[in-house]
Tab-separated table of C-alpha atoms in Angstrom:
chain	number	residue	atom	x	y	z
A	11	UNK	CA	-25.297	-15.838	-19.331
A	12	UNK	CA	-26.359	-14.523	-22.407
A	13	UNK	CA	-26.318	-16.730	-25.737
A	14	UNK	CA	-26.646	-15.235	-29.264
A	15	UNK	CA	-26.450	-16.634	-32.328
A	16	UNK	CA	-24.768	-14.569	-35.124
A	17	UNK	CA	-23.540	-14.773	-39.051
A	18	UNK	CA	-19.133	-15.853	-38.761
A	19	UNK	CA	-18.327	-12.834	-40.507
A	20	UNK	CA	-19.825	-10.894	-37.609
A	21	UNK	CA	-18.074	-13.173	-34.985
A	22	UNK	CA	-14.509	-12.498	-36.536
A	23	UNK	CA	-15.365	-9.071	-36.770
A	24	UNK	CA	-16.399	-8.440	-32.908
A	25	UNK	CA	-13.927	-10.928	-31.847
A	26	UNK	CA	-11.337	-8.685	-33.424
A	27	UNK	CA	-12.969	-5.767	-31.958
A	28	UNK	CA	-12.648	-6.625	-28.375
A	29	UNK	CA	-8.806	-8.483	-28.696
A	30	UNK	CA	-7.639	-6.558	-25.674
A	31	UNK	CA	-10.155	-7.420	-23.626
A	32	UNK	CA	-9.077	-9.481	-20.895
A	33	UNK	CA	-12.247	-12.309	-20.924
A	34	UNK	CA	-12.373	-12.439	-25.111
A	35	UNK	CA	-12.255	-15.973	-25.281
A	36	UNK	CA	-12.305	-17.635	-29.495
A	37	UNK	CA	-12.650	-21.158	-30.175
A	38	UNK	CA	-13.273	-22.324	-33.801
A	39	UNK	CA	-13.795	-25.943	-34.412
A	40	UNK	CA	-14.913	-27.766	-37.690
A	41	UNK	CA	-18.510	-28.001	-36.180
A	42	UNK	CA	-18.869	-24.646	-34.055
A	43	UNK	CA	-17.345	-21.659	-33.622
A	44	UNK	CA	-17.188	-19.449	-29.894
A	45	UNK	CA	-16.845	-15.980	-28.872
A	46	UNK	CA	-17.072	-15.011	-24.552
A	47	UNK	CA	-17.334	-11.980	-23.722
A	48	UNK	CA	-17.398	-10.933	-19.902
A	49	UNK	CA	-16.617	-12.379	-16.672
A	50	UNK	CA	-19.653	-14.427	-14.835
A	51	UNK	CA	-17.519	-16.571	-12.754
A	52	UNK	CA	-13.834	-18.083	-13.016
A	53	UNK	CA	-11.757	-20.824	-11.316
A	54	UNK	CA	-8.069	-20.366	-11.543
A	55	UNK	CA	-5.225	-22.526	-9.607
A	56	UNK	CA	-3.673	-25.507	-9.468
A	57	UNK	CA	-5.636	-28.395	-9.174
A	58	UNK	CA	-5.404	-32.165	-9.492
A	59	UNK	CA	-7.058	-33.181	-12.812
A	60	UNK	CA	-9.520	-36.291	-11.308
A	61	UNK	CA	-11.369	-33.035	-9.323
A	62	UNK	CA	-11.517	-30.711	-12.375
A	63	UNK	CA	-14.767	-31.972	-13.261
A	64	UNK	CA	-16.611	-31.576	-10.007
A	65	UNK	CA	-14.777	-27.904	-9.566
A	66	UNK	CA	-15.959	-26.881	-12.770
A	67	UNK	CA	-19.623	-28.101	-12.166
A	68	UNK	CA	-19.679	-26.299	-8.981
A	69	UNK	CA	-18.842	-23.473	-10.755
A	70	UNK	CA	-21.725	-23.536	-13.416
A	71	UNK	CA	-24.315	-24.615	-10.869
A	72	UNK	CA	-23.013	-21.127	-9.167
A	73	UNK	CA	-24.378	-19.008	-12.085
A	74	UNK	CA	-27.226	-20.823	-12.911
A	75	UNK	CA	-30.896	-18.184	-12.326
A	76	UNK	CA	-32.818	-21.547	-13.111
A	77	UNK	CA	-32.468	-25.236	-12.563
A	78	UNK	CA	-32.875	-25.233	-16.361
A	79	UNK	CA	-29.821	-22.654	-17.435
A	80	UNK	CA	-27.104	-24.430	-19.259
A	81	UNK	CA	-24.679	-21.733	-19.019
A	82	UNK	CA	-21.035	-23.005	-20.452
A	83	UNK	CA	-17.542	-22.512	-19.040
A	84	UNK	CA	-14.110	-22.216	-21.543
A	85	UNK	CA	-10.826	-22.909	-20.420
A	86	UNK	CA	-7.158	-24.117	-20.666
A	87	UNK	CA	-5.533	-26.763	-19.100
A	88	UNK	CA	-1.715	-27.434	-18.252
A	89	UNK	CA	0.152	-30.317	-19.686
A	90	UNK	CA	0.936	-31.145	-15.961
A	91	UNK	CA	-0.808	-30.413	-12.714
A	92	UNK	CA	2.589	-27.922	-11.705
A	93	UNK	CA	0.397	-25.509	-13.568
A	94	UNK	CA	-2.575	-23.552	-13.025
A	95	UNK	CA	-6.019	-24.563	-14.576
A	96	UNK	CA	-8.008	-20.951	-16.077
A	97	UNK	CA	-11.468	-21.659	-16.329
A	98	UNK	CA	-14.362	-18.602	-16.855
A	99	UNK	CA	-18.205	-18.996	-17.447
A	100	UNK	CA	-18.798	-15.524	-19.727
A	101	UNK	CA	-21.501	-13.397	-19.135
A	102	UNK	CA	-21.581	-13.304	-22.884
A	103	UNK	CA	-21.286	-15.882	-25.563
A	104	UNK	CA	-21.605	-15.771	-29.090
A	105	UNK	CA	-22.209	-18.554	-31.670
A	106	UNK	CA	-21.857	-19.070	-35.256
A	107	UNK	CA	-21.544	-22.083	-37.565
A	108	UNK	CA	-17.384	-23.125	-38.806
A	109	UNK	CA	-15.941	-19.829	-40.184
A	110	UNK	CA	-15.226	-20.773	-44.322
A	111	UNK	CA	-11.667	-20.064	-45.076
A	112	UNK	CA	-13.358	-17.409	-47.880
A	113	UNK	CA	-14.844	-15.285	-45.728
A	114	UNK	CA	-11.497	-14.398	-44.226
A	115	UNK	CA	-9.936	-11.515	-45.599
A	116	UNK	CA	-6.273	-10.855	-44.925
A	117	UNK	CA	-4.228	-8.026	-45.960
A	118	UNK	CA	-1.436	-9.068	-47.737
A	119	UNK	CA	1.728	-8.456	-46.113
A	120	UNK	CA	0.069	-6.817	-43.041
A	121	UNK	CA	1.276	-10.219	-41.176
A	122	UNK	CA	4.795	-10.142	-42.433
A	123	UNK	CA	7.189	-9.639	-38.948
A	124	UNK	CA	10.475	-9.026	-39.254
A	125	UNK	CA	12.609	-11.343	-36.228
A	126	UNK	CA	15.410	-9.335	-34.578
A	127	UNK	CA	16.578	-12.612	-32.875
A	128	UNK	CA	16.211	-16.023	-32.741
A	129	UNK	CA	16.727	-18.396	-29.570
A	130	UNK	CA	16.130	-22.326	-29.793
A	131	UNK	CA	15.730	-23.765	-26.592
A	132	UNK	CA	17.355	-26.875	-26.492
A	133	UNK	CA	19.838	-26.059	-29.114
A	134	UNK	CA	19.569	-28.696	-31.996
A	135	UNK	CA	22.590	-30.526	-31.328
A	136	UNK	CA	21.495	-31.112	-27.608
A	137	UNK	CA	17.655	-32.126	-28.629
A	138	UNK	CA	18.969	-34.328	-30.671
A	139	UNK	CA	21.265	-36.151	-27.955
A	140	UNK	CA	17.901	-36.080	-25.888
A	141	UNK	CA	16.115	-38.315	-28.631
A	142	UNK	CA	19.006	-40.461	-28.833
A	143	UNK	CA	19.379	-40.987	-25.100
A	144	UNK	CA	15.047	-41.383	-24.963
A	145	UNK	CA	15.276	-43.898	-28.444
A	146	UNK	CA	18.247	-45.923	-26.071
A	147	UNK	CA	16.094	-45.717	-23.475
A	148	UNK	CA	12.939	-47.248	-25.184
A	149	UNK	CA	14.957	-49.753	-26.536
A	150	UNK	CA	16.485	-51.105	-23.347
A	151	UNK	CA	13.559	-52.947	-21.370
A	152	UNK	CA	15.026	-52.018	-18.040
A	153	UNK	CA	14.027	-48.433	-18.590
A	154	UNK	CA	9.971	-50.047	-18.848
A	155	UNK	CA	9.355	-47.146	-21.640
A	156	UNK	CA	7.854	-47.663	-24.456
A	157	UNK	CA	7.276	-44.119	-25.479
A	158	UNK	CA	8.434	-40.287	-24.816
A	159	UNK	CA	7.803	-37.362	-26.522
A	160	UNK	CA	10.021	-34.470	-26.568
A	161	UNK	CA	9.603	-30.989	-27.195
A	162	UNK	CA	11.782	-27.812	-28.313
A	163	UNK	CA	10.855	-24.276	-28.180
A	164	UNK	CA	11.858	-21.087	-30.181
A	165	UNK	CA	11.957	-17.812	-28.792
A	166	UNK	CA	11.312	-15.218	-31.668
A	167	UNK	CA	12.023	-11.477	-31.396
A	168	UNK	CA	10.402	-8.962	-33.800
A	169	UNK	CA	10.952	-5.563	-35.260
A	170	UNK	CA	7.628	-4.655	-34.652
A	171	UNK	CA	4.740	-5.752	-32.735
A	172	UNK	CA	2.936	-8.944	-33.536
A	173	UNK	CA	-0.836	-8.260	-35.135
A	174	UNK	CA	-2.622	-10.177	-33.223
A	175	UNK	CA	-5.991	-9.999	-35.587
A	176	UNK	CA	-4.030	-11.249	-38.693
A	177	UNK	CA	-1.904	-13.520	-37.239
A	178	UNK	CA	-5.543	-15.409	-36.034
A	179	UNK	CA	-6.899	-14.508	-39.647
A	180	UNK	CA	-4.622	-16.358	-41.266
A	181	UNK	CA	-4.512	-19.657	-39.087
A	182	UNK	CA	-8.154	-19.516	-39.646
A	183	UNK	CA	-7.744	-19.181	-43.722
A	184	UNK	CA	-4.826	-21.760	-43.906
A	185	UNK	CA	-6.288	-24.677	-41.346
A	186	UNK	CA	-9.984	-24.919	-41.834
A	187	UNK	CA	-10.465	-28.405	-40.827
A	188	UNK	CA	-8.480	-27.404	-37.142
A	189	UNK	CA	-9.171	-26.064	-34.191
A	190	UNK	CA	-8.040	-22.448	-34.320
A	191	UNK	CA	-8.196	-21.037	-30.571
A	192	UNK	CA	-6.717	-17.822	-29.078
A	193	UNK	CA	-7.131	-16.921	-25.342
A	194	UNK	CA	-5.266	-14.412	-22.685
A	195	UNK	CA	-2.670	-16.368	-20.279
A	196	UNK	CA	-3.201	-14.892	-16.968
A	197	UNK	CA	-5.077	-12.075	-15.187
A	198	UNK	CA	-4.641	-8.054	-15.022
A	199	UNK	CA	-1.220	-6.562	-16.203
A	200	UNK	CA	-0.746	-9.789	-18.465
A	201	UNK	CA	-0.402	-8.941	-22.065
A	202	UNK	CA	0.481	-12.968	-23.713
A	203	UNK	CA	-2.352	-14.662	-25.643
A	204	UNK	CA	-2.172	-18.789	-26.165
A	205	UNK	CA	-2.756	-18.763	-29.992
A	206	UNK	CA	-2.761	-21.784	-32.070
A	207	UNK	CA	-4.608	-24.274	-34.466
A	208	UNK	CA	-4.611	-27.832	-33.440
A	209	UNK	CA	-5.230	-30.794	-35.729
A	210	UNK	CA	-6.234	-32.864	-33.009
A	211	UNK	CA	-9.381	-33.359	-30.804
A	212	UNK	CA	-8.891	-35.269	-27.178
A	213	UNK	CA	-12.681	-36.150	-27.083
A	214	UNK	CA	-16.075	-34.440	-27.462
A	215	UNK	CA	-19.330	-35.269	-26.012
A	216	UNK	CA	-22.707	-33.929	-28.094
A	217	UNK	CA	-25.338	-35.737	-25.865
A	218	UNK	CA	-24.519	-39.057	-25.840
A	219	UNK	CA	-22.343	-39.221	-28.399
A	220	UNK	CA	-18.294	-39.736	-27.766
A	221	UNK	CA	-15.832	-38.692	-30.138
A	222	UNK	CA	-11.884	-39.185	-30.160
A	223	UNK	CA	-9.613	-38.519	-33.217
A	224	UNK	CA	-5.807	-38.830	-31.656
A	225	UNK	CA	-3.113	-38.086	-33.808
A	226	UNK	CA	0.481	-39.769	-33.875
A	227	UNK	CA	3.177	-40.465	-36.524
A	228	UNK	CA	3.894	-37.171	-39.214
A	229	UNK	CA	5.801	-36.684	-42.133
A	230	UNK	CA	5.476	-33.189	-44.042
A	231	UNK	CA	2.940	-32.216	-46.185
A	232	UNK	CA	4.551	-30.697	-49.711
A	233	UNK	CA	2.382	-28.778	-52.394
A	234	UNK	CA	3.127	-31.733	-54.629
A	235	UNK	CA	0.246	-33.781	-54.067
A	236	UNK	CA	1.816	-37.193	-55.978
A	237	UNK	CA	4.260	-36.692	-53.177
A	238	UNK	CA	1.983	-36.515	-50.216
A	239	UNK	CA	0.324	-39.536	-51.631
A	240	UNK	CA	3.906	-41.301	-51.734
A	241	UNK	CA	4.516	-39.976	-47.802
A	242	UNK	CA	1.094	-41.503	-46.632
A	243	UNK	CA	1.925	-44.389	-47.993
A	244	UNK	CA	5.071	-44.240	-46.692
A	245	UNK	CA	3.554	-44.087	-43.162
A	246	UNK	CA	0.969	-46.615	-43.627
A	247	UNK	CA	3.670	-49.145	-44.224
A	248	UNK	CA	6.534	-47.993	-41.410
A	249	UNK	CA	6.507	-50.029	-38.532
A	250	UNK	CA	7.994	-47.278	-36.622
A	251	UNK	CA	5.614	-44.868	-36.816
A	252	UNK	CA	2.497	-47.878	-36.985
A	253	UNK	CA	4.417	-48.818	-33.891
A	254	UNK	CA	3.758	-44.468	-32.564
A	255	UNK	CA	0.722	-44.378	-33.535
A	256	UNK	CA	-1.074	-48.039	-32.022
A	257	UNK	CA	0.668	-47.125	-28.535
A	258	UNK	CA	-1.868	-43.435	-28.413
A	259	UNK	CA	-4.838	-45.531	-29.914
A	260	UNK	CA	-4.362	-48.407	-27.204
A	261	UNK	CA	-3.873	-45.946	-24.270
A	262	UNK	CA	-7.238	-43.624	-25.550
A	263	UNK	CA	-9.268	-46.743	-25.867
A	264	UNK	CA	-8.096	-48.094	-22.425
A	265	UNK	CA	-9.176	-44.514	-20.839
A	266	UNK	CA	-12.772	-44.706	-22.745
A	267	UNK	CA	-13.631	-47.984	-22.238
A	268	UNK	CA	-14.845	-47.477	-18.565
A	269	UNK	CA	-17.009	-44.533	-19.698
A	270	UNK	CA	-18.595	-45.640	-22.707
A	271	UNK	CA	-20.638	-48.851	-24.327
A	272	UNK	CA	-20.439	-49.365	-28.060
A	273	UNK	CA	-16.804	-48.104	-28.477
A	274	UNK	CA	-15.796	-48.343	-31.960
A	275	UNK	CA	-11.896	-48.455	-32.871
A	276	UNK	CA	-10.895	-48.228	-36.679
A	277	UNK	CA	-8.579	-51.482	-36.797
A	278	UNK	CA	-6.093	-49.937	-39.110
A	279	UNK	CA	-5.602	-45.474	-39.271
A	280	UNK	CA	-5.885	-43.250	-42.199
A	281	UNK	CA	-4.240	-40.547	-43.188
A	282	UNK	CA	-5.017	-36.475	-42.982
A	283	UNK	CA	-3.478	-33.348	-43.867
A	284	UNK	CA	-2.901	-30.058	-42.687
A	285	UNK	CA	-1.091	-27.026	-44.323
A	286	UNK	CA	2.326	-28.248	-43.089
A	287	UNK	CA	1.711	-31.915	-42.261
A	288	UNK	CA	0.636	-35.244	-43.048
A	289	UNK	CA	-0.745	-37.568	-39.789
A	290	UNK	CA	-1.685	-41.221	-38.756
A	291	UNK	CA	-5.053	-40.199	-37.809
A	292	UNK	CA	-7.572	-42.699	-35.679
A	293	UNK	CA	-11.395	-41.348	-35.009
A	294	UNK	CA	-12.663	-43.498	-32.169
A	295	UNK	CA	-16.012	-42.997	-31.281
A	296	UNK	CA	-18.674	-44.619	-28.826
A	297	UNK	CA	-21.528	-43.829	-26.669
A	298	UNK	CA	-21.814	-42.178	-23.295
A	299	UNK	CA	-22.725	-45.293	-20.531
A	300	UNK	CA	-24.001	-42.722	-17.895
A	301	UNK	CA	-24.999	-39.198	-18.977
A	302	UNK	CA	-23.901	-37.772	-15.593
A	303	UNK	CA	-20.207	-38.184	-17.151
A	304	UNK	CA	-19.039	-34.978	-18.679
A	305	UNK	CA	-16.965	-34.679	-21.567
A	306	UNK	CA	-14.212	-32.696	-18.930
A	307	UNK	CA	-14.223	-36.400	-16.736
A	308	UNK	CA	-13.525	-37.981	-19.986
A	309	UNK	CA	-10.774	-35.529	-20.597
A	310	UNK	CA	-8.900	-35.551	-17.362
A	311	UNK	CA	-9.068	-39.352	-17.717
A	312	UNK	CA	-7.406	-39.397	-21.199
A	313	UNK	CA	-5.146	-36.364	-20.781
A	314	UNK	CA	-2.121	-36.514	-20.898
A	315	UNK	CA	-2.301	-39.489	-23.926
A	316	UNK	CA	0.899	-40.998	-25.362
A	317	UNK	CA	0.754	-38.616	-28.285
A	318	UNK	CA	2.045	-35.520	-26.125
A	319	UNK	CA	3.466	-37.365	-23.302
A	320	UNK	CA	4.524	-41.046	-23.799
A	321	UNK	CA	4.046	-44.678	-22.092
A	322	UNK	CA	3.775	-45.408	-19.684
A	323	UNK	CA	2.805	-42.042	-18.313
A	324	UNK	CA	4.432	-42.031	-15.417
A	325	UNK	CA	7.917	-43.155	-16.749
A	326	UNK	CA	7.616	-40.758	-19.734
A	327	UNK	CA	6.374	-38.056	-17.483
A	328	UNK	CA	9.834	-38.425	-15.338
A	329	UNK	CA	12.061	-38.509	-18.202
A	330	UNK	CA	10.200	-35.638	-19.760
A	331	UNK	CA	11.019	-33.407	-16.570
A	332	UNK	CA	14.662	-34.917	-16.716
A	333	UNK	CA	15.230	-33.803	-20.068
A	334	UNK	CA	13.354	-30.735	-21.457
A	335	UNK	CA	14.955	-27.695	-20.023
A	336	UNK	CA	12.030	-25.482	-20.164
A	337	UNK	CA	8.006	-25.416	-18.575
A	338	UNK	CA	6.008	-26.720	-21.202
A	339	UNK	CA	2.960	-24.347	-19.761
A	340	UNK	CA	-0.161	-24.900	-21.380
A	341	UNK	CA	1.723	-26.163	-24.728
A	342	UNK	CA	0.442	-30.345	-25.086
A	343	UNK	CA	-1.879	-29.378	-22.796
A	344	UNK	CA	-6.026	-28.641	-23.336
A	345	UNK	CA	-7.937	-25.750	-24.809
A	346	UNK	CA	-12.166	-26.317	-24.704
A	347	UNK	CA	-15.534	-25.842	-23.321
A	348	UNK	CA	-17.646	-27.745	-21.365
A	349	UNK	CA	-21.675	-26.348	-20.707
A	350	UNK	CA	-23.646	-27.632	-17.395
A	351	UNK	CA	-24.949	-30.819	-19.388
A	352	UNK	CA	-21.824	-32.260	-19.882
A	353	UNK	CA	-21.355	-31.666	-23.591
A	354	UNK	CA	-18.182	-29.667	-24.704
A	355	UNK	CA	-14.614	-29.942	-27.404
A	356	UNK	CA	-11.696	-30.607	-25.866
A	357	UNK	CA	-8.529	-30.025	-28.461
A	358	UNK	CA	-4.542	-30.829	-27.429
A	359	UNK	CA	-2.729	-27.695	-27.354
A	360	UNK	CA	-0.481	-28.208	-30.130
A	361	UNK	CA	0.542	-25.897	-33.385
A	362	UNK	CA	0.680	-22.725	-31.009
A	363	UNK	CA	2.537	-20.076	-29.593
A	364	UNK	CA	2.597	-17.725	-26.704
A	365	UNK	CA	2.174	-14.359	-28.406
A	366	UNK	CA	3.582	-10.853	-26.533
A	367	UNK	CA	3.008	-7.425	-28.312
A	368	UNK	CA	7.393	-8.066	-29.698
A	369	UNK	CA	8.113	-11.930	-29.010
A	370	UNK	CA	6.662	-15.429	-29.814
A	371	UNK	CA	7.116	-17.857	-28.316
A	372	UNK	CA	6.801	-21.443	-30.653
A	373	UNK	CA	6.408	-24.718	-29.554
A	374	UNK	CA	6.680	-28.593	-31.140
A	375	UNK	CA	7.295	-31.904	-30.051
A	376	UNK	CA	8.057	-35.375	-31.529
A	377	UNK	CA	7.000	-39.099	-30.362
A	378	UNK	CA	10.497	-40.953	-29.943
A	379	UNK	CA	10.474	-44.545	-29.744
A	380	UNK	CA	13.134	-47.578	-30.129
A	381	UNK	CA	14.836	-46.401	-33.821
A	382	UNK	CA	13.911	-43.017	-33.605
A	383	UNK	CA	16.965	-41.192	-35.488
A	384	UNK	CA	17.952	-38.126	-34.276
A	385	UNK	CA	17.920	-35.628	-37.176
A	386	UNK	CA	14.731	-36.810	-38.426
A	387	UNK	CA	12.854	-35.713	-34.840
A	388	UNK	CA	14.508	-32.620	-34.901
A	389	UNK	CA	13.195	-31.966	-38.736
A	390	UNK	CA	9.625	-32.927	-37.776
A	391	UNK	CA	9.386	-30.294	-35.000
A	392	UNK	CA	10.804	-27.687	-36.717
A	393	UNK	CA	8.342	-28.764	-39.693
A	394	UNK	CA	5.567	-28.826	-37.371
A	395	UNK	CA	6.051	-24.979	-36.387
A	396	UNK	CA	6.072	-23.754	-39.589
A	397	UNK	CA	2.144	-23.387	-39.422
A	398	UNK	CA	3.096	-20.884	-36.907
A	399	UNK	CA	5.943	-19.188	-37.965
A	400	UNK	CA	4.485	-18.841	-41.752
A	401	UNK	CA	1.229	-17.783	-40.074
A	402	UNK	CA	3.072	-15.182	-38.570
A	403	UNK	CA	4.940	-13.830	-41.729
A	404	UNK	CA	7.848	-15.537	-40.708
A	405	UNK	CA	9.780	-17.946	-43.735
A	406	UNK	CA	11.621	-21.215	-43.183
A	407	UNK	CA	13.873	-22.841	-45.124
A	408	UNK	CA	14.164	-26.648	-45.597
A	409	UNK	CA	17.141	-26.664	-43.245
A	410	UNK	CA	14.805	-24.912	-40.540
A	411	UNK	CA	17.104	-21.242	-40.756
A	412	UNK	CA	14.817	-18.817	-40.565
A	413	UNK	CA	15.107	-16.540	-43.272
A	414	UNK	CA	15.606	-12.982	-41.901
């Protein structure tokens, strides 16, 4: 595999360049930024997620020259094992230090699309009867669930096709601090990119060191700042959403704990912002007990976590299947990379869409627990996919119409 180093404005540039190509694979992260280019090797099928790891590190011993190669394979992973796992090792890859929101030119109005039609799937009235039945549900201690998360989708037509290149431009410029990822869903004849800018790492390795920053409990983020202040606040002192948030934190430090000595758990969370929203944020961090562990065994240990699934899992997971009336795909699952040492980012796929040349496809879920209203759920998911849908050109009102 061949490894370059390069200036970012390059990288955008020939990631831009080479769009259609079936292996371009782009991963920006606050610390890094990726480009693949090529095919070395690839794993692609369903798979349970405790033999990921060992799959994947058969596959990078396979295109190793010398004992000493640490070639790197990228990759998405479903939110549930129903779905295929798309792994590739690139015979190309191109680094570059975080891409500065500056050096991102975007043509104004170049991103603006025009939707032809709109489709919510669940309707609002029936998502909303879903978080009431899963808030009754977590209430009643018969059910043994403490926490679900549900999701809702919108299907958005255009007038014309989607520009890719801007549309990734622009999460870039308006999410720095995320992780801004783009990557083709399936193999020849498939024309749908995963595109997206998550807020929220699973867990990195960088040699020994263990990182985890999970994310639960939101409000939305306004341009008045005295306001945002007020909203933190707000969320520092609800038990509801304290409640949200300690459940994730518990079940991430339960799934580390086994893998790593000197595992260090902020006793209360902070707050952090993103273009559209405001987060209890947690960054637990530790050290790596046995360096054989890769950061992809640490991932298919944590994933899914509370804060796209629920708890228990496997209650939450069963009422999740029950409920949602669509495949959640790769949305809530993992986008990443993972070299032959074991280091590698692992991000939840969350803030994304499933882009075709005419159609989007938009995706956002909320963590319901006992006194979860309704109407409020259904406002934070549709105020969670406005960093899509304005991303895209696409305006929202405060009563989530889409303005046409």
């Amino acid at each position: 595999m061949l490894r370059n180093s390069m200036g970012s404005s390059t990288t955008l540039t020939e990631f831009l360049n080479a769009h259609s190509d079936d292996a371009s694979f782009f991963f920006s992260s606050p610390t890094v930024t990726l480009l693949t280019q090529g095919i070395a090797a690839e794993f692609s099928q369903k798979i349970r997620f405790s033999e990921l790891d060992s799959c994947i590190s058969q596959l990078l011993e396979s295109v190793k020259e010398d004992e000493s190669d640490n070639p790197i394979a990228v990759g998405i992973i479903p939110f549930s094992e129903h779905n295929p796992v798309h792994f590739t090792v690139p015979e190309r890859l191109c680094t570059t230090s975080p891409i500065r929101p500056d050096k991102v030119a975007t043509v104004d109005g170049s991103n603006q699309c025009v939707p032809t039609s709109i489709k919510p799937i669940p309707a609002p009235e029936e998502y909303m009867r879903s978080v009431a039945q899963a808030a009754n549900a977590c209430s009643r201690k018969e059910f043994d669930l403490e926490k679900v998360v549900l999701s809702r989708t919108m299907q958005v037509d255009t007038e014309q096709e989607i520009d890719r290149a801007q549309f990734l431009k622009t999460l870039l410029k308006q999410n720095p601090g995320g992780y801004t990822f783009s990557t083709r869903l399936g193999g020849e004849g498939c024309d749908t990119y995963l595109m997206g800018s998550s807020p929220e790492l699973l867990v990195s390795r960088k040699g020994p060191h263990v990182c985890s920053n999970p994310l639960a409990g939101s409000r939305r983020r306004s341009d008045n700042e005295t306001m945002n202040q007020q909203q933190g606040e707000l969320m520092m002192e609800s038990s509801k959403d304290l409640h949200e948030h300690a459940v994730v934190v518990d079940a991430v430090e339960k799934a580390l704990q086994p893998w790593c000595h000197n595992l260090y758990v902020p006793m209360v969370p902070s707050v952090i912002e993103t273009k559209a929203m405001l987060h209890l944020s947690t960054r637990i961090e530790g050290t790596i007990s046995d360096s054989a562990t890769s950061v992809l065994k640490l991932a298919s240990a944590l994933h899914p976590t509370p804060a796209v699934c629920g708890y228990p899992t496997a209650q939450a997971y069963d009422f999740i299947e029950k409920v949602e009336p669509f495949d959640r795909g790769y949305f809530t699952g993992l986008v990443g990379w993972v070299d032959a040492r074991g280091n590698g980012e692992w991000v939840v796929v969350i803030r994304c869409a499933e882009v075709e040349k005419k159609r989007l496809r938009v995706y956002a879920g909320a963590g319901i627990v006992s006194g979860s209203e309704p109407q409020s759920e259904l406002e934070e998911t549709g105020n969670k996919m406005r960093t899509v849908l304005n991303a895209i050109g696409i305006e929202v009102q405060d009563n989530m119409e889409v303005v046409v």
